[in-house]
Structures are given as C-alpha cells and as structure tokens.
Amino acid sequence: MENREISKAVITRLPRYYRYLGELLESGVERISSNELSTRMKVTASQIRQDLNNFGGFGQQGYGYNVKYLYTEIGKILGIDRQHNLIIIGAGNLGQAIANYANFEKRGFIIKGMFDINPRLIGLVVRGIEIRGVDDLEQFIKDNDVQMAALTIPKTKAPEIADRLVNAGIKAIWNFAHVDLNVPDDVVVENVHLSESLMRLSYRVCSMQDRKKEEERKARGES
Amino acid sequence: MENREISKAVITRLPRYYRYLGELLESGVERISSNELSTRMKVTASQIRQDLNNFGGFGQQGYGYNVKYLYTEIGKILGIDRQHNLIIIGAGNLGQAIANYANFEKRGFIIKGMFDINPRLIGLVVRGIEIRGVDDLEQFIKDNDVQMAALTIPKTKAPEIADRLVNAGIKAIWNFAHVDLNVPDDVVVENVHLSESLMRLSYRVCSMQDRKKEEERKARGES
DNA sequence: TAGATTGTTAATCGATTAACAATC
DNA sequence: TAGATTGTTAATCGATTAACAATC
C-alpha cells in the first residue's frame, strides 16, 4: 500500500469539518451535500470533496454525505476514537484552563497528571488532579502510559523539560511556551504561540485602519 | 500608491521572525544574513528575503540585515509600536492566563478591563484589574477607547457578545470560543481554537504511530 | 577592487478551483 | 429513468525555491 502524505493544509481543516458536522448532528441534520456544507463553512464545495477524498469516499452520488457517518469517520482519522493519556506541565492559569476544559476528556484526552516547578503549587488539587513536582516526571510517565504532554511553562524552562519528556518516551508535545522545541523526528510538536497570534491580530487591525484612511483620502479627491 | 495585498502565509511568519530577531538582539548579535537566519529558523533564505521584501528593502548587499533595525521595522509592520487597548471577556482560567501574561503589555497591548457573566467573579481583582459585569460593556468600551477584545467565554455566549462588541465599535476580536463568529468586513477576528489544535496533534501522533507500524511490518518481510 | 549578500526575476512546486464523467 | 451529487481529472492560481544581476 502506498503511503500518500496528506498535506498540512488538509489536516488543519479537518477539525473544523468535525466541528461543523458535530453541530449539524446536534441539530438533527441527517445528510448534507458538499454544496450546502460549503455555504455554511464558507469554503468551496470542491475543496471539501478533495479534502475528504484524501481519506476515502465517504459520500454517495446523488445523496451527499451522511452526517453521523462522516462525523464518526473524521473522528477516527483524527484519532479521537482512541485514548490519549496526557499530562500538563505548568499548573498556572493556562495549565489549569486546559485541565478544566471538560470537552477534552469527551474526546479521548485523559489528563493523568499535572506538574509544576513552583513548590507552592505542589500538592494542590485541580479538578481532582494533584499537582506534583517535576522530580516524579519520568517515573509517572512510565507508570501511567503517558504519550502526550502539554507544556504551559515559561520559555526558559521549556527546552530542558522537553528533553526530559522525550527521553521518558513522550510522543507528542502540545507546546504553549514561546520557543521552538528541538525534538527527534518521531516526536510531534504542536505549537500554540499566543503572542504570535496576538501580533497577527495587531497586524490585521492596523492594516485595516490604514486601508480605511487610504479610502477616505481617495474619497476626498486624489492626493 | 498601489495597495499590494500581503499573503496570509507571510503574515503568519512575521511574528516568528520578530521572535528570533528579539532573541538575537538579546544575545548581542548585531547583524545577520538571510542565510544564517535560515539555518537557525529552518526555513529557506530565499523565503526570508521574499517575505521581508514585501515590506521594503531592510538589508544591505554584502552586509546582511542589521538585527536591531530589522527588529524595530518588523515591530512597526506588526503594529507593536502602537498602543492597543484591550478588554478580556470571560474571567475564567483562560482569561486570567491572558491577563497575567506580562509580556503583552510590553508590546503595546494594554488590558483596560475584564468582564464576566458569572456574578461570583464580578468584583474580584486580577492583576490590578477589577472584573465587571457585562452590563457595563458598551459604556466601558466608549469611555476607555477600547479597540480589541479577547473572547474567553463558552461558545454558547460568544456570538451574542461578539455582536455587542461590534456594535460598541470594537475593531478586533481575539476569539478563543469554539465557534466561528459572524462580523462585518471591517472587524478582524483571530481565532485560537485550542480543541482543533489538540486534534491536529492527535492526528499527527496517530499517523506517526501508523507509519512506524508499517515500517516494522516491512522490516519483518513484506506482508 | 573582490567578496558577500541582498533584491528581484524566473522556474518549480503544490494547493485550490473548475469541470465533468461516473453512479447512486 | 431523470436528477442530484459525488469522486476524480484537468486547469488555474498562488506560494516557494532557485538563480543571478545589482550593489554595498
């Protein structure tokens, strides 16, 4: 069997399809055509069909897609049908926000533990999860079959902890620290760089302002 | 003057350049060539030069780029030299995490206020900022010249609040709710869909597992 | 001046969109 | 069967990379 590499752009869109299908499912819609979905999601129908056909033919000519079936299948593709054991390193507000987000557990992400360096936090309990010191890290990962770690610690500590996680056998890092991590090829890192996201917003709001001023100037007669 | 539209891909990369240049600056590096930067950032030198030249010629032949100058210029492009007045709607862990992230203020993002619907949170003070009820929203936005809002509330409440923000004159929404917002063309929305980010991580770790199993199978003789 | 490195044009690559035959 | 809509091939569009002349 040929190993068709799926493009990054497709993978980025997949969870959004999943979200929309979930909403359709909740509102009792049974079937949907690529065309109607395209209107709702503001993407082209062609793109939807192309994206889905990377993974197989989920639809039926003349009918469209069965919402429940497609929802389930995309869930499988995303690995949401499997269980992922997760730890959170960094029990500050961001770490706690993740721990408190109940929906994650619904989708197979089980938070096995929380860790922090700050001794004042160690021993506290968040959502039934005790905050531990990082000394226990390696042993805990082995004992609890942990594959994923969310890194919500300052950038100065992140590379060192990332190395320890990798050595302890972690396969995926959800990185919120403002630094790029160096990991082996078989460990995946998903970055959430909030400050970069905010800068993009800043860029866009500024260029929107500039454009408006430009238009106003033109409206008042060419400059 | 022609209004060259900058591609989204370029804007996505810009904050990352900014981060690397900031680190170089801190470590005392004065000048850098696109080639050396490309090695550090793991992108092509060609891409760096193309990206920068969307905004003007910041380098010098035979020399490279002056780190401090380029850092400042990218800051200007991103609008970080200007002041952005920000409010946070939703004073849960995520809202508090944002409020507590000091670096934002360093880059011109001033948190003017926090709001919540939960009466038990109203009146509490986070980082010197009092949490208010959403009744005050419109008045507060006008009084404090607020242009940006971070939405860290559940998806059920988000569309309604977004409408109110838009009507009150907000120009940019940093949306953490798991829903796509409908806003006029001149309002910009930057989405941070954490659950989608986690699903991408899940996809990637699963497909990595599959690939490994495939390889193992091949290594044990073709199946 | 010679060497280095940019700015920019041209070539390549990949992703998106359009079109349509296949088929439910 | 006729109509609808997919799956898939072909055409277009845009983004990335390569190459090199300009220039510090």
Short mmCIF file of N, CA and C (backbone and C1' of nucleotides) in Angstrom, two decimals, chain C residues 6-19:
data_model
loop_
_atom_site.label_atom_id
_atom_site.label_comp_id
_atom_site.label_asym_id
_atom_site.label_seq_id
_atom_site.Cartn_x
_atom_site.Cartn_y
_atom_site.Cartn_z
P DT C 6 21.63 38.58 2.87
"O5'" DT C 6 20.68 39.68 2.21
"C5'" DT C 6 20.89 41.05 2.53
"C4'" DT C 6 20.69 41.90 1.30
"C3'" DT C 6 19.26 41.96 0.81
"O3'" DT C 6 18.81 43.31 0.80
"C1'" DT C 6 20.76 41.40 -0.98
P DG C 7 17.26 43.61 0.84
"O5'" DG C 7 16.96 43.61 -0.73
"C5'" DG C 7 17.35 44.73 -1.51
"C4'" DG C 7 16.98 44.49 -2.97
"C3'" DG C 7 15.49 44.34 -3.24
"O3'" DG C 7 15.24 45.07 -4.45
"C1'" DG C 7 16.64 42.41 -4.01
P DT C 8 13.82 45.03 -5.11
"O5'" DT C 8 13.99 43.81 -6.12
"C5'" DT C 8 14.78 43.98 -7.30
"C4'" DT C 8 14.56 42.78 -8.19
"C3'" DT C 8 13.10 42.44 -8.47
"O3'" DT C 8 12.99 42.02 -9.80
"C1'" DT C 8 14.18 40.56 -7.67
P DT C 9 11.61 42.16 -10.57
"O5'" DT C 9 12.00 41.52 -12.00
"C5'" DT C 9 13.36 41.31 -12.36
"C4'" DT C 9 13.54 39.86 -12.77
"C3'" DT C 9 12.33 39.22 -13.46
"O3'" DT C 9 12.77 38.47 -14.58
"C1'" DT C 9 13.02 37.88 -11.69
P DA C 10 11.74 37.80 -15.57
"O5'" DA C 10 12.28 36.31 -15.73
"C5'" DA C 10 13.55 35.90 -15.25
"C4'" DA C 10 13.52 34.41 -15.00
"C3'" DA C 10 12.45 33.62 -15.75
"O3'" DA C 10 13.05 32.43 -16.24
"C1'" DA C 10 12.19 33.29 -13.43
P DA C 11 12.20 31.12 -16.54
"O5'" DA C 11 12.31 30.32 -15.17
"C5'" DA C 11 13.52 29.64 -14.83
"C4'" DA C 11 13.21 28.49 -13.89
"C3'" DA C 11 12.35 27.37 -14.47
"O3'" DA C 11 12.86 26.13 -13.99
"C1'" DA C 11 11.24 28.33 -12.61
P DT C 12 12.02 24.78 -14.16
"O5'" DT C 12 11.35 24.63 -12.74
"C5'" DT C 12 12.19 24.44 -11.60
"C4'" DT C 12 11.30 24.27 -10.39
"C3'" DT C 12 10.38 23.05 -10.46
"O3'" DT C 12 10.54 22.35 -9.24
"C1'" DT C 12 9.14 24.97 -9.88
P DC C 13 10.28 20.82 -9.11
"O5'" DC C 13 9.32 20.79 -7.86
"C5'" DC C 13 9.52 21.76 -6.80
"C4'" DC C 13 8.17 22.19 -6.28
"C3'" DC C 13 7.15 21.05 -6.16
"O3'" DC C 13 7.01 20.77 -4.79
"C1'" DC C 13 6.17 23.10 -6.96
P DG C 14 6.06 19.62 -4.26
"O5'" DG C 14 4.75 20.40 -3.84
"C5'" DG C 14 4.84 21.52 -2.96
"C4'" DG C 14 3.47 22.16 -2.89
"C3'" DG C 14 2.33 21.18 -2.66
"O3'" DG C 14 1.43 21.82 -1.78
"C1'" DG C 14 1.87 22.45 -4.54
P DA C 15 0.33 21.07 -0.94
"O5'" DA C 15 -0.66 22.24 -0.50
"C5'" DA C 15 -0.37 23.58 -0.85
"C4'" DA C 15 -1.58 24.23 -1.47
"C3'" DA C 15 -2.92 23.61 -1.10
"O3'" DA C 15 -3.84 24.66 -0.92
"C1'" DA C 15 -2.74 23.70 -3.42
P DT C 16 -5.26 24.46 -0.18
"O5'" DT C 16 -6.24 25.21 -1.19
"C5'" DT C 16 -5.85 26.45 -1.77
"C4'" DT C 16 -6.62 26.65 -3.05
"C3'" DT C 16 -8.12 26.35 -2.95
"O3'" DT C 16 -8.79 27.52 -3.36
"C1'" DT C 16 -7.17 25.32 -4.88
P DT C 17 -10.39 27.63 -3.32
"O5'" DT C 17 -10.74 27.38 -4.85
"C5'" DT C 17 -10.16 28.22 -5.84
"C4'" DT C 17 -10.57 27.72 -7.20
"C3'" DT C 17 -12.07 27.47 -7.37
"O3'" DT C 17 -12.47 28.22 -8.50
"C1'" DT C 17 -10.82 25.58 -8.10
P DA C 18 -14.00 28.21 -9.00
"O5'" DA C 18 -13.92 27.28 -10.28
"C5'" DA C 18 -12.81 27.40 -11.15
"C4'" DA C 18 -12.95 26.42 -12.30
"C3'" DA C 18 -14.39 26.18 -12.75
"O3'" DA C 18 -14.36 26.10 -14.17
"C1'" DA C 18 -13.40 24.13 -12.10
P DA C 19 -15.71 25.82 -15.02
"O5'" DA C 19 -15.55 24.28 -15.39
"C5'" DA C 19 -14.33 23.81 -15.96
"C4'" DA C 19 -14.45 22.35 -16.28
"C3'" DA C 19 -15.83 21.92 -16.81
"O3'" DA C 19 -15.64 20.95 -17.81
"C1'" DA C 19 -15.33 20.70 -14.87
#
